[in-house]
Each structure stands twice: as C-alpha cells, then as structure tokens.
PDB file of C-alpha atoms and ligand atoms in Angstrom:
ATOM      1  CA  MET A   1     107.431  70.712  85.304  1.00  0.00           C
ATOM      2  CA  VAL A   2     104.164  69.664  83.682  1.00  0.00           C
ATOM      3  CA  GLU A   3     103.129  66.168  82.793  1.00  0.00           C
ATOM      4  CA  ARG A   4     102.769  65.596  79.093  1.00  0.00           C
ATOM      5  CA  ASP A   5     101.140  62.697  77.367  1.00  0.00           C
ATOM      6  CA  ASP A   6     102.021  63.222  73.732  1.00  0.00           C
ATOM      7  CA  GLY A   7     105.058  62.591  71.641  1.00  0.00           C
ATOM      8  CA  ASP A   8     105.555  66.191  70.565  1.00  0.00           C
ATOM      9  CA  ALA A   9     107.382  67.318  73.661  1.00  0.00           C
ATOM     10  CA  ARG A  10     110.621  67.860  71.760  1.00  0.00           C
ATOM     11  CA  THR A  11     108.995  70.444  69.525  1.00  0.00           C
ATOM     12  CA  VAL A  12     107.821  72.487  72.498  1.00  0.00           C
ATOM     13  CA  THR A  13     110.185  75.004  74.042  1.00  0.00           C
ATOM     14  CA  ALA A  14     111.223  74.808  77.662  1.00  0.00           C
ATOM     15  CA  THR A  15     109.390  78.060  78.335  1.00  0.00           C
ATOM     16  CA  THR A  16     106.139  76.607  77.062  1.00  0.00           C
ATOM     17  CA  LEU A  17     106.630  73.494  79.133  1.00  0.00           C
ATOM     18  CA  GLU A  18     107.067  75.520  82.281  1.00  0.00           C
ATOM     19  CA  ARG A  19     103.962  77.559  81.572  1.00  0.00           C
ATOM     20  CA  PRO A  20     101.341  75.118  80.390  1.00  0.00           C
ATOM     21  CA  GLN A  21      98.366  77.395  80.954  1.00  0.00           C
ATOM     22  CA  ALA A  22      99.942  80.820  80.868  1.00  0.00           C
ATOM     23  CA  ARG A  23      96.693  82.753  80.998  1.00  0.00           C
ATOM     24  CA  ALA A  24      96.490  86.335  82.128  1.00  0.00           C
ATOM     25  CA  LEU A  25      96.464  86.595  85.882  1.00  0.00           C
ATOM     26  CA  LEU A  26      96.540  90.343  86.051  1.00  0.00           C
ATOM     27  CA  GLU A  27      95.289  92.817  83.469  1.00  0.00           C
ATOM     28  CA  LEU A  28      95.526  96.579  83.611  1.00  0.00           C
ATOM     29  CA  ASP A  29      93.576  98.525  81.046  1.00  0.00           C
ATOM     30  CA  SER A  30      94.219 102.283  80.613  1.00  0.00           C
ATOM     31  CA  VAL A  31      94.956 102.710  84.307  1.00  0.00           C
ATOM     32  CA  SER A  32      95.645 106.211  85.588  1.00  0.00           C
ATOM     33  CA  LYS A  33      96.345 107.615  89.022  1.00  0.00           C
ATOM     34  CA  ARG A  34      96.789 111.261  89.936  1.00  0.00           C
ATOM     35  CA  TYR A  35      97.824 112.746  93.241  1.00  0.00           C
ATOM     36  CA  GLU A  36      96.251 116.134  93.879  1.00  0.00           C
ATOM     37  CA  SER A  37      97.853 118.713  96.091  1.00  0.00           C
ATOM     38  CA  VAL A  38      97.033 122.376  96.607  1.00  0.00           C
ATOM     39  CA  SER A  39      99.630 123.547  94.110  1.00  0.00           C
ATOM     40  CA  GLU A  40      99.739 120.782  91.505  1.00  0.00           C
ATOM     41  CA  THR A  41      98.409 117.544  90.103  1.00  0.00           C
ATOM     42  CA  ILE A  42     100.936 114.742  89.782  1.00  0.00           C
ATOM     43  CA  HIS A  43     100.148 112.224  87.076  1.00  0.00           C
ATOM     44  CA  ALA A  44     101.862 109.311  88.815  1.00  0.00           C
ATOM     45  CA  VAL A  45     100.440 106.629  86.512  1.00  0.00           C
ATOM     46  CA  GLU A  46      99.081 107.502  83.090  1.00  0.00           C
ATOM     47  CA  ASP A  47      97.068 105.310  80.787  1.00  0.00           C
ATOM     48  CA  VAL A  48      98.917 102.091  81.604  1.00  0.00           C
ATOM     49  CA  ASP A  49      98.096  98.824  79.877  1.00  0.00           C
ATOM     50  CA  MET A  50      99.816  95.809  81.363  1.00  0.00           C
ATOM     51  CA  SER A  51      99.252  92.116  81.756  1.00  0.00           C
ATOM     52  CA  VAL A  52     101.007  89.476  83.793  1.00  0.00           C
ATOM     53  CA  ARG A  53     100.520  85.810  83.062  1.00  0.00           C
ATOM     54  CA  GLU A  54     100.617  82.998  85.583  1.00  0.00           C
ATOM     55  CA  ARG A  55     104.186  82.125  86.594  1.00  0.00           C
ATOM     56  CA  GLU A  56     105.616  85.040  84.702  1.00  0.00           C
ATOM     57  CA  LEU A  57     108.577  87.052  85.968  1.00  0.00           C
ATOM     58  CA  VAL A  58     108.209  90.689  84.986  1.00  0.00           C
ATOM     59  CA  ALA A  59     110.915  93.229  85.787  1.00  0.00           C
ATOM     60  CA  LEU A  60     109.715  96.811  86.112  1.00  0.00           C
ATOM     61  CA  LEU A  61     112.434  99.436  85.743  1.00  0.00           C
ATOM     62  CA  GLY A  62     112.261 103.189  85.882  1.00  0.00           C
ATOM     63  CA  PRO A  63     113.789 106.233  87.518  1.00  0.00           C
ATOM     64  CA  SER A  64     112.837 107.488  90.936  1.00  0.00           C
ATOM     65  CA  GLY A  65     109.412 109.107  90.920  1.00  0.00           C
ATOM     66  CA  SER A  66     108.316 107.443  87.665  1.00  0.00           C
ATOM     67  CA  GLY A  67     105.322 105.729  89.283  1.00  0.00           C
ATOM     68  CA  LYS A  68     106.507 102.185  89.992  1.00  0.00           C
ATOM     69  CA  THR A  69     105.366 101.966  93.607  1.00  0.00           C
ATOM     70  CA  THR A  70     102.100 103.664  92.736  1.00  0.00           C
ATOM     71  CA  LEU A  71     101.526 101.002  90.089  1.00  0.00           C
ATOM     72  CA  LEU A  72     102.135  98.219  92.637  1.00  0.00           C
ATOM     73  CA  LEU A  73      99.722  99.863  95.082  1.00  0.00           C
ATOM     74  CA  LEU A  74      97.076  99.965  92.338  1.00  0.00           C
ATOM     75  CA  ILE A  75      97.686  96.286  91.588  1.00  0.00           C
ATOM     76  CA  ALA A  76      97.366  95.480  95.295  1.00  0.00           C
ATOM     77  CA  GLY A  77      94.118  97.417  95.530  1.00  0.00           C
ATOM     78  CA  LEU A  78      95.684  99.678  98.162  1.00  0.00           C
ATOM     79  CA  LEU A  79      95.057 102.617  95.872  1.00  0.00           C
ATOM     80  CA  ARG A  80      92.065 103.019  93.631  1.00  0.00           C
ATOM     81  CA  ALA A  81      92.642 104.000  90.008  1.00  0.00           C
ATOM     82  CA  ASP A  82      91.145 107.289  88.825  1.00  0.00           C
ATOM     83  CA  GLY A  83      90.591 105.765  85.420  1.00  0.00           C
ATOM     84  CA  GLY A  84      90.770 102.392  83.739  1.00  0.00           C
ATOM     85  CA  SER A  85      90.546  98.963  85.326  1.00  0.00           C
ATOM     86  CA  VAL A  86      92.709  96.489  87.204  1.00  0.00           C
ATOM     87  CA  ARG A  87      91.497  92.909  86.870  1.00  0.00           C
ATOM     88  CA  PHE A  88      92.820  89.901  88.723  1.00  0.00           C
ATOM     89  CA  GLU A  89      91.737  86.457  87.516  1.00  0.00           C
ATOM     90  CA  GLY A  90      89.157  88.274  85.431  1.00  0.00           C
ATOM     91  CA  ARG A  91      87.619  90.259  88.305  1.00  0.00           C
ATOM     92  CA  ASP A  92      87.754  94.036  88.449  1.00  0.00           C
ATOM     93  CA  LEU A  93      89.300  95.134  91.747  1.00  0.00           C
ATOM     94  CA  ALA A  94      86.877  98.068  91.803  1.00  0.00           C
ATOM     95  CA  SER A  95      84.013  95.591  92.260  1.00  0.00           C
ATOM     96  CA  PHE A  96      85.533  94.053  95.421  1.00  0.00           C
ATOM     97  CA  THR A  97      83.914  94.721  98.757  1.00  0.00           C
ATOM     98  CA  LYS A  98      86.285  95.736 101.557  1.00  0.00           C
ATOM     99  CA  SER A  99      86.486  92.186 102.839  1.00  0.00           C
ATOM    100  CA  GLU A 100      87.041  90.810  99.331  1.00  0.00           C
ATOM    101  CA  ALA A 101      89.871  93.294  98.838  1.00  0.00           C
ATOM    102  CA  LEU A 102      91.414  92.184 102.111  1.00  0.00           C
ATOM    103  CA  ALA A 103      91.012  88.519 101.197  1.00  0.00           C
ATOM    104  CA  TYR A 104      92.544  89.248  97.782  1.00  0.00           C
ATOM    105  CA  ARG A 105      95.652  90.721  99.388  1.00  0.00           C
ATOM    106  CA  ARG A 106      95.919  88.008 101.999  1.00  0.00           C
ATOM    107  CA  THR A 107      95.377  84.984  99.789  1.00  0.00           C
ATOM    108  CA  LYS A 108      96.434  85.925  96.261  1.00  0.00           C
ATOM    109  CA  LEU A 109      99.326  88.317  96.839  1.00  0.00           C
ATOM    110  CA  GLY A 110     102.679  88.320  98.569  1.00  0.00           C
ATOM    111  CA  PHE A 111     104.716  91.453  99.238  1.00  0.00           C
ATOM    112  CA  VAL A 112     108.449  92.029  99.507  1.00  0.00           C
ATOM    113  CA  PHE A 113     109.723  95.530 100.331  1.00  0.00           C
ATOM    114  CA  GLN A 114     113.091  97.245 100.290  1.00  0.00           C
ATOM    115  CA  ASP A 115     113.155  97.712 104.066  1.00  0.00           C
ATOM    116  CA  PHE A 116     111.871  94.174 104.814  1.00  0.00           C
ATOM    117  CA  ASN A 117     108.918  95.300 107.003  1.00  0.00           C
ATOM    118  CA  LEU A 118     109.535  92.599 109.579  1.00  0.00           C
ATOM    119  CA  SER A 119     108.112  92.926 113.091  1.00  0.00           C
ATOM    120  CA  ALA A 120     111.000  93.665 115.432  1.00  0.00           C
ATOM    121  CA  GLY A 121     109.738  91.727 118.424  1.00  0.00           C
ATOM    122  CA  LEU A 122     108.959  88.548 116.523  1.00  0.00           C
ATOM    123  CA  SER A 123     111.255  85.682 115.568  1.00  0.00           C
ATOM    124  CA  ALA A 124     111.782  84.748 111.928  1.00  0.00           C
ATOM    125  CA  GLN A 125     109.290  81.918 112.293  1.00  0.00           C
ATOM    126  CA  GLU A 126     106.689  84.131 113.971  1.00  0.00           C
ATOM    127  CA  ASN A 127     107.095  86.795 111.282  1.00  0.00           C
ATOM    128  CA  VAL A 128     106.415  84.218 108.596  1.00  0.00           C
ATOM    129  CA  CYS A 129     103.392  82.926 110.530  1.00  0.00           C
ATOM    130  CA  VAL A 130     101.676  86.323 110.568  1.00  0.00           C
ATOM    131  CA  PRO A 131      99.881  86.151 107.186  1.00  0.00           C
ATOM    132  CA  LEU A 132      98.620  82.654 107.984  1.00  0.00           C
ATOM    133  CA  LEU A 133      97.360  83.593 111.454  1.00  0.00           C
ATOM    134  CA  LEU A 134      95.572  86.599 109.926  1.00  0.00           C
ATOM    135  CA  ARG A 135      93.798  84.146 107.641  1.00  0.00           C
ATOM    136  CA  GLY A 136      92.717  82.010 110.572  1.00  0.00           C
ATOM    137  CA  VAL A 137      95.136  79.137 110.006  1.00  0.00           C
ATOM    138  CA  PRO A 138      95.521  77.286 113.344  1.00  0.00           C
ATOM    139  CA  HIS A 139      98.638  78.136 115.330  1.00  0.00           C
ATOM    140  CA  GLY A 140     100.352  74.731 115.037  1.00  0.00           C
ATOM    141  CA  GLU A 141      99.771  74.452 111.314  1.00  0.00           C
ATOM    142  CA  ALA A 142     100.942  78.033 110.758  1.00  0.00           C
ATOM    143  CA  HIS A 143     104.197  77.350 112.601  1.00  0.00           C
ATOM    144  CA  GLY A 144     104.797  74.175 110.595  1.00  0.00           C
ATOM    145  CA  ARG A 145     104.212  75.940 107.304  1.00  0.00           C
ATOM    146  CA  ALA A 146     106.400  78.860 108.374  1.00  0.00           C
ATOM    147  CA  ARG A 147     109.229  76.466 109.207  1.00  0.00           C
ATOM    148  CA  ALA A 148     108.913  74.811 105.786  1.00  0.00           C
ATOM    149  CA  SER A 149     108.842  78.182 104.048  1.00  0.00           C
ATOM    150  CA  LEU A 150     111.976  79.337 105.891  1.00  0.00           C
ATOM    151  CA  ALA A 151     113.700  76.084 104.945  1.00  0.00           C
ATOM    152  CA  GLN A 152     112.893  76.840 101.290  1.00  0.00           C
ATOM    153  CA  VAL A 153     114.869  80.071 101.518  1.00  0.00           C
ATOM    154  CA  GLY A 154     117.739  78.398 103.359  1.00  0.00           C
ATOM    155  CA  LEU A 155     116.963  79.710 106.838  1.00  0.00           C
ATOM    156  CA  GLU A 156     116.005  76.558 108.705  1.00  0.00           C
ATOM    157  CA  ARG A 157     118.712  77.385 111.252  1.00  0.00           C
ATOM    158  CA  ARG A 158     117.470  80.900 111.979  1.00  0.00           C
ATOM    159  CA  LEU A 159     113.906  80.176 113.082  1.00  0.00           C
ATOM    160  CA  THR A 160     114.196  81.776 116.503  1.00  0.00           C
ATOM    161  CA  HIS A 161     116.245  84.809 115.459  1.00  0.00           C
ATOM    162  CA  THR A 162     114.574  88.188 115.777  1.00  0.00           C
ATOM    163  CA  PRO A 163     115.341  90.668 112.931  1.00  0.00           C
ATOM    164  CA  ASP A 164     118.095  92.387 114.949  1.00  0.00           C
ATOM    165  CA  ARG A 165     119.963  89.060 114.943  1.00  0.00           C
ATOM    166  CA  LEU A 166     119.745  88.566 111.172  1.00  0.00           C
ATOM    167  CA  SER A 167     121.861  89.984 108.347  1.00  0.00           C
ATOM    168  CA  GLY A 168     120.236  92.177 105.680  1.00  0.00           C
ATOM    169  CA  GLY A 169     120.135  89.313 103.199  1.00  0.00           C
ATOM    170  CA  GLU A 170     118.657  86.994 105.831  1.00  0.00           C
ATOM    171  CA  LYS A 171     115.990  89.549 106.696  1.00  0.00           C
ATOM    172  CA  GLN A 172     115.008  89.744 103.053  1.00  0.00           C
ATOM    173  CA  ARG A 173     114.868  85.938 102.902  1.00  0.00           C
ATOM    174  CA  VAL A 174     112.508  85.948 105.888  1.00  0.00           C
ATOM    175  CA  ALA A 175     110.388  88.513 104.040  1.00  0.00           C
ATOM    176  CA  ILE A 176     110.371  86.278 100.957  1.00  0.00           C
ATOM    177  CA  ALA A 177     109.416  83.257 103.088  1.00  0.00           C
ATOM    178  CA  ARG A 178     106.578  85.349 104.540  1.00  0.00           C
ATOM    179  CA  ALA A 179     105.449  86.381 101.053  1.00  0.00           C
ATOM    180  CA  LEU A 180     105.512  82.747  99.940  1.00  0.00           C
ATOM    181  CA  VAL A 181     103.944  80.997 102.887  1.00  0.00           C
ATOM    182  CA  GLY A 182     100.345  81.629 101.832  1.00  0.00           C
ATOM    183  CA  GLU A 183     101.021  80.216  98.343  1.00  0.00           C
ATOM    184  CA  PRO A 184     100.157  83.450  96.544  1.00  0.00           C
ATOM    185  CA  LYS A 185      99.507  83.727  92.825  1.00  0.00           C
ATOM    186  CA  LEU A 186     101.442  86.970  92.501  1.00  0.00           C
ATOM    187  CA  ILE A 187     104.380  88.386  94.401  1.00  0.00           C
ATOM    188  CA  LEU A 188     104.958  92.139  94.292  1.00  0.00           C
ATOM    189  CA  ALA A 189     108.557  93.008  95.097  1.00  0.00           C
ATOM    190  CA  ASP A 190     109.403  96.697  95.465  1.00  0.00           C
ATOM    191  CA  GLU A 191     113.161  97.358  95.376  1.00  0.00           C
ATOM    192  CA  ALA A 192     113.753  94.077  97.196  1.00  0.00           C
ATOM    193  CA  THR A 193     117.505  94.342  96.708  1.00  0.00           C
ATOM    194  CA  GLY A 194     117.733  98.105  97.268  1.00  0.00           C
ATOM    195  CA  SER A 195     119.153  97.811 100.795  1.00  0.00           C
ATOM    196  CA  LEU A 196     121.574  94.980 100.067  1.00  0.00           C
ATOM    197  CA  ASP A 197     125.155  94.846  98.857  1.00  0.00           C
ATOM    198  CA  THR A 198     125.779  93.517  95.351  1.00  0.00           C
ATOM    199  CA  GLU A 199     126.505  89.927  96.288  1.00  0.00           C
ATOM    200  CA  THR A 200     123.658  89.590  98.784  1.00  0.00           C
ATOM    201  CA  GLY A 201     121.336  91.349  96.343  1.00  0.00           C
ATOM    202  CA  ASP A 202     122.302  88.887  93.628  1.00  0.00           C
ATOM    203  CA  ALA A 203     121.417  85.949  95.869  1.00  0.00           C
ATOM    204  CA  VAL A 204     118.046  87.512  96.709  1.00  0.00           C
ATOM    205  CA  LEU A 205     117.406  88.161  93.000  1.00  0.00           C
ATOM    206  CA  GLU A 206     118.141  84.508  92.232  1.00  0.00           C
ATOM    207  CA  LEU A 207     115.679  83.485  94.909  1.00  0.00           C
ATOM    208  CA  LEU A 208     112.950  85.783  93.591  1.00  0.00           C
ATOM    209  CA  ALA A 209     113.623  84.688  90.023  1.00  0.00           C
ATOM    210  CA  ALA A 210     113.113  81.053  91.028  1.00  0.00           C
ATOM    211  CA  LEU A 211     109.660  81.653  92.531  1.00  0.00           C
ATOM    212  CA  PRO A 212     107.701  81.160  89.282  1.00  0.00           C
ATOM    213  CA  ARG A 213     109.468  77.885  88.594  1.00  0.00           C
ATOM    214  CA  GLU A 214     109.560  76.532  92.121  1.00  0.00           C
ATOM    215  CA  HIS A 215     106.406  77.946  93.658  1.00  0.00           C
ATOM    216  CA  GLY A 216     104.161  78.692  90.710  1.00  0.00           C
ATOM    217  CA  ALA A 217     103.866  82.374  91.606  1.00  0.00           C
ATOM    218  CA  ALA A 218     104.118  85.198  89.101  1.00  0.00           C
ATOM    219  CA  VAL A 219     106.458  87.987  90.206  1.00  0.00           C
ATOM    220  CA  VAL A 220     106.482  91.700  89.443  1.00  0.00           C
ATOM    221  CA  LEU A 221     109.939  92.856  90.375  1.00  0.00           C
ATOM    222  CA  VAL A 222     110.314  96.614  90.699  1.00  0.00           C
ATOM    223  CA  THR A 223     113.953  97.528  90.595  1.00  0.00           C
ATOM    224  CA  HIS A 224     116.626 100.022  89.673  1.00  0.00           C
ATOM    225  CA  ASP A 225     118.918  97.063  89.278  1.00  0.00           C
ATOM    226  CA  ILE A 226     119.571  96.226  85.649  1.00  0.00           C
ATOM    227  CA  ARG A 227     120.877  92.796  86.725  1.00  0.00           C
ATOM    228  CA  ALA A 228     117.293  91.768  87.451  1.00  0.00           C
ATOM    229  CA  THR A 229     116.492  91.897  83.762  1.00  0.00           C
ATOM    230  CA  ARG A 230     118.576  88.857  82.942  1.00  0.00           C
ATOM    231  CA  HIS A 231     116.145  86.685  84.887  1.00  0.00           C
ATOM    232  CA  ALA A 232     112.974  88.289  83.592  1.00  0.00           C
ATOM    233  CA  ASP A 233     110.544  86.952  81.009  1.00  0.00           C
ATOM    234  CA  ARG A 234     109.677  90.536  80.204  1.00  0.00           C
ATOM    235  CA  VAL A 235     111.151  93.901  81.070  1.00  0.00           C
ATOM    236  CA  LEU A 236     108.885  96.900  81.391  1.00  0.00           C
ATOM    237  CA  GLN A 237     109.881 100.472  81.955  1.00  0.00           C
ATOM    238  CA  MET A 238     108.047 103.339  83.626  1.00  0.00           C
ATOM    239  CA  ARG A 239     108.831 106.908  82.622  1.00  0.00           C
ATOM    240  CA  ASP A 240     106.789 109.810  83.917  1.00  0.00           C
ATOM    241  CA  GLY A 241     103.929 107.469  84.714  1.00  0.00           C
ATOM    242  CA  ARG A 242     103.871 105.806  81.314  1.00  0.00           C
ATOM    243  CA  LEU A 243     104.771 102.187  80.706  1.00  0.00           C
ATOM    244  CA  SER A 244     106.664 100.710  77.796  1.00  0.00           C
ATOM    245  CA  GLU A 245     108.023  97.256  77.054  1.00  0.00           C
ATOM    246  CA  LEU A 246     111.785  96.886  76.667  1.00  0.00           C
ATOM    247  CA  GLN A 247     112.063  93.143  76.128  1.00  0.00           C
TER     248      GLN A 247
HETATM  249  N1  LIG B   1     100.873 109.820  98.495  1.00  0.00           N
HETATM  250  C1  LIG B   1     101.342 110.652  97.578  1.00  0.00           C
HETATM  251  N2  LIG B   1     100.869 111.913  97.481  1.00  0.00           N
HETATM  252  C2  LIG B   1     101.304 112.764  96.547  1.00  0.00           C
HETATM  253  N3  LIG B   1     102.229 112.448  95.614  1.00  0.00           N
HETATM  254  C3  LIG B   1     102.744 111.213  95.657  1.00  0.00           C
HETATM  255  C4  LIG B   1     102.340 110.258  96.632  1.00  0.00           C
HETATM  256  N4  LIG B   1     103.025 109.108  96.428  1.00  0.00           N
HETATM  257  C5  LIG B   1     103.821 109.350  95.380  1.00  0.00           C
HETATM  258  N5  LIG B   1     103.667 110.588  94.907  1.00  0.00           N
HETATM  259  C6  LIG B   1     104.332 111.178  93.722  1.00  0.00           C
HETATM  260  O1  LIG B   1     103.980 110.369  92.605  1.00  0.00           O
HETATM  261  C7  LIG B   1     105.095 110.152  91.756  1.00  0.00           C
HETATM  262  C8  LIG B   1     105.353 108.649  91.612  1.00  0.00           C
HETATM  263  O2  LIG B   1     105.771 108.164  92.866  1.00  0.00           O
HETATM  264  P1  LIG B   1     106.172 106.636  93.099  1.00  0.00           P
HETATM  265  O3  LIG B   1     106.392 106.452  94.554  1.00  0.00           O
HETATM  266  O4  LIG B   1     105.140 105.776  92.464  1.00  0.00           O
HETATM  267  O5  LIG B   1     107.539 106.546  92.280  1.00  0.00           O
HETATM  268  P2  LIG B   1     108.613 105.363  92.178  1.00  0.00           P
HETATM  269  O6  LIG B   1     108.824 105.088  90.731  1.00  0.00           O
HETATM  270  O7  LIG B   1     108.197 104.232  93.042  1.00  0.00           O
HETATM  271  O8  LIG B   1     109.917 106.056  92.768  1.00  0.00           O
HETATM  272  P3  LIG B   1     111.149 105.392  93.600  1.00  0.00           P
HETATM  273  O9  LIG B   1     111.972 104.634  92.593  1.00  0.00           O
HETATM  274  O10 LIG B   1     111.867 106.601  94.136  1.00  0.00           O
HETATM  275  O11 LIG B   1     110.573 104.537  94.670  1.00  0.00           O
HETATM  276  C9  LIG B   1     106.239 110.938  92.359  1.00  0.00           C
HETATM  277  O12 LIG B   1     106.319 112.180  91.719  1.00  0.00           O
HETATM  278  C10 LIG B   1     105.835 111.121  93.811  1.00  0.00           C
HETATM  279  O13 LIG B   1     106.368 112.316  94.354  1.00  0.00           O
HETATM  280 MG1  LIG B   2     109.037 103.340  94.742  1.00  0.00          MG
END
C-alpha cells in the first residue's frame, strides 16, 4: 500500500491506492507477426494494440491457435514483430542489442509455463537460483533469495526436493518462485494452470493474482480458464490473431 499525506484518501478508490503511478509498462502498437511456410502464410498476430500498466493483472483468453503464445513471445523479444512496435518502459524492443535483449528478459521479465520448465536434476532451491546465477548474483546470496522466494509461495519445506518429488501444484509454485526471485516488472504466464486439477489450479491462480499487490509485478495471464477473469483488472481476448477487450 502507498503512503499518502493528504486528507483525501477516502475519496480515492482502493484500486487507485494500490496503483499510485500506474504508467504504461508495456505498449504494443499495431503489432503483427506472420509465420511463412511453403504452402501458406499464417497471420498469427494481426495489428494488435495493447498496453499493460505497472502492477496490472491482465487476463488474455482465446481459443487454441489464436496467437496468445506468439504474442507473449513478441513481448519477451523472443520473436521479432513483422510490423508495429513493442515498447517496454518506453524503449522499443527492436532497438535492443542482443545483450540488452538478454538483460531485458533476465531482469525485467519472469516466465511461468504450463509444463513448469524446471530442471530435473536440480532441487527446488537450485531451480529458483538459476536466473540469479545467470545474472552474476553470488552463490550465497542467490541461495538466500531463492529460499525467501520459495517461502513466499509456501514451499519453505521443499527446498531440497527435485521436481520428481514435487506435486504438480508444487512444481508450478517453484516456477512462480523462480519467476519472482529476480523482482521482475512483468510476469508472463502461459497456461500456468493448464496441467493442474481444478483445485490446485485455483490455488496457483490466487498466487499469480496476488503478485501485483504483493510483489509489484504486472502479470499477463494467458489462459483458457474463465475463472482467471475474476481476478483480472482487464480481460483481453485473441481471435484469429486479433485482440479485443472484454472487460
Ligand atoms: N513456429 C511456428 N511456425 C509456424 N506456425 C506457427 C508457429 N508457432 C505457431 N504457429 C501458428 O500460429 C498460430 C498461433 O499460434 P500460437 O501458438 O500463438 O497460438 P495459441 O493461442 O498460443 O494456442 P494454444 O492455446 O493452443 O497454445 C497457430 O495457427 C499456429 O499453428
Ligand atoms: Mg499457446
């Protein structure tokens, strides 16, 4: 919660209080991406305008093949747009050098995937350390921060467990701890509950929905799961590569 020094607090909504400087973090302007094959051109993302403010929770719905993952890859700079621009904190991703793009992904973004993407041979704590070690954070500090991050997702008693000794929900919590540990500005979650049963998925959704409030990160939550929309500040929908706002 923000500190306030005036007497008008009662006239300000809770949403405003939680987002004191809700400026645009991410801005997409007429972004398009085509995949070319010998026989056809797939217009995976077409003329998309989108913005995400700091600490905003945006749910992105849409049928299979509508372009959701492609959009996340464009936002992450892992794919380059054929047209339009993706700006993060005012900077066009197309202007990044390779090392700036890498630094952008490592320091500003966190990723959560449907299939967890944990390293099989590493413990929960080691998995969470990875993004910090890649950034050159010293070993001892990385382990301390990883432990704290795992405690924040309720896994302080699973530090030494390798993924094969964790439940699906626990694996996703480790992945969320890993996404969080570098204090990113934006978390991109692609079908984070897709491999989980309803109850476990609900708990993971709650955790993701709390990230803006508790960790100051904006979240783009790609999902087929309509339940995610109840947590979202905004709900967007992709259809055939085009984006519209539902709520
Ligand atoms: N690397 C690729 N090469 C060619 N076509 C691709 C590639 N990746 C995706 N596509 C096509 O682009 C379209 C959008 O795919 P995308 O993965 O973005 O959809 P999605 O909304 O994430 O689907 P899902 O909900 O099934 O994950 C689909 O028609 C897909 O077949
Ligand atoms: Mg996808």
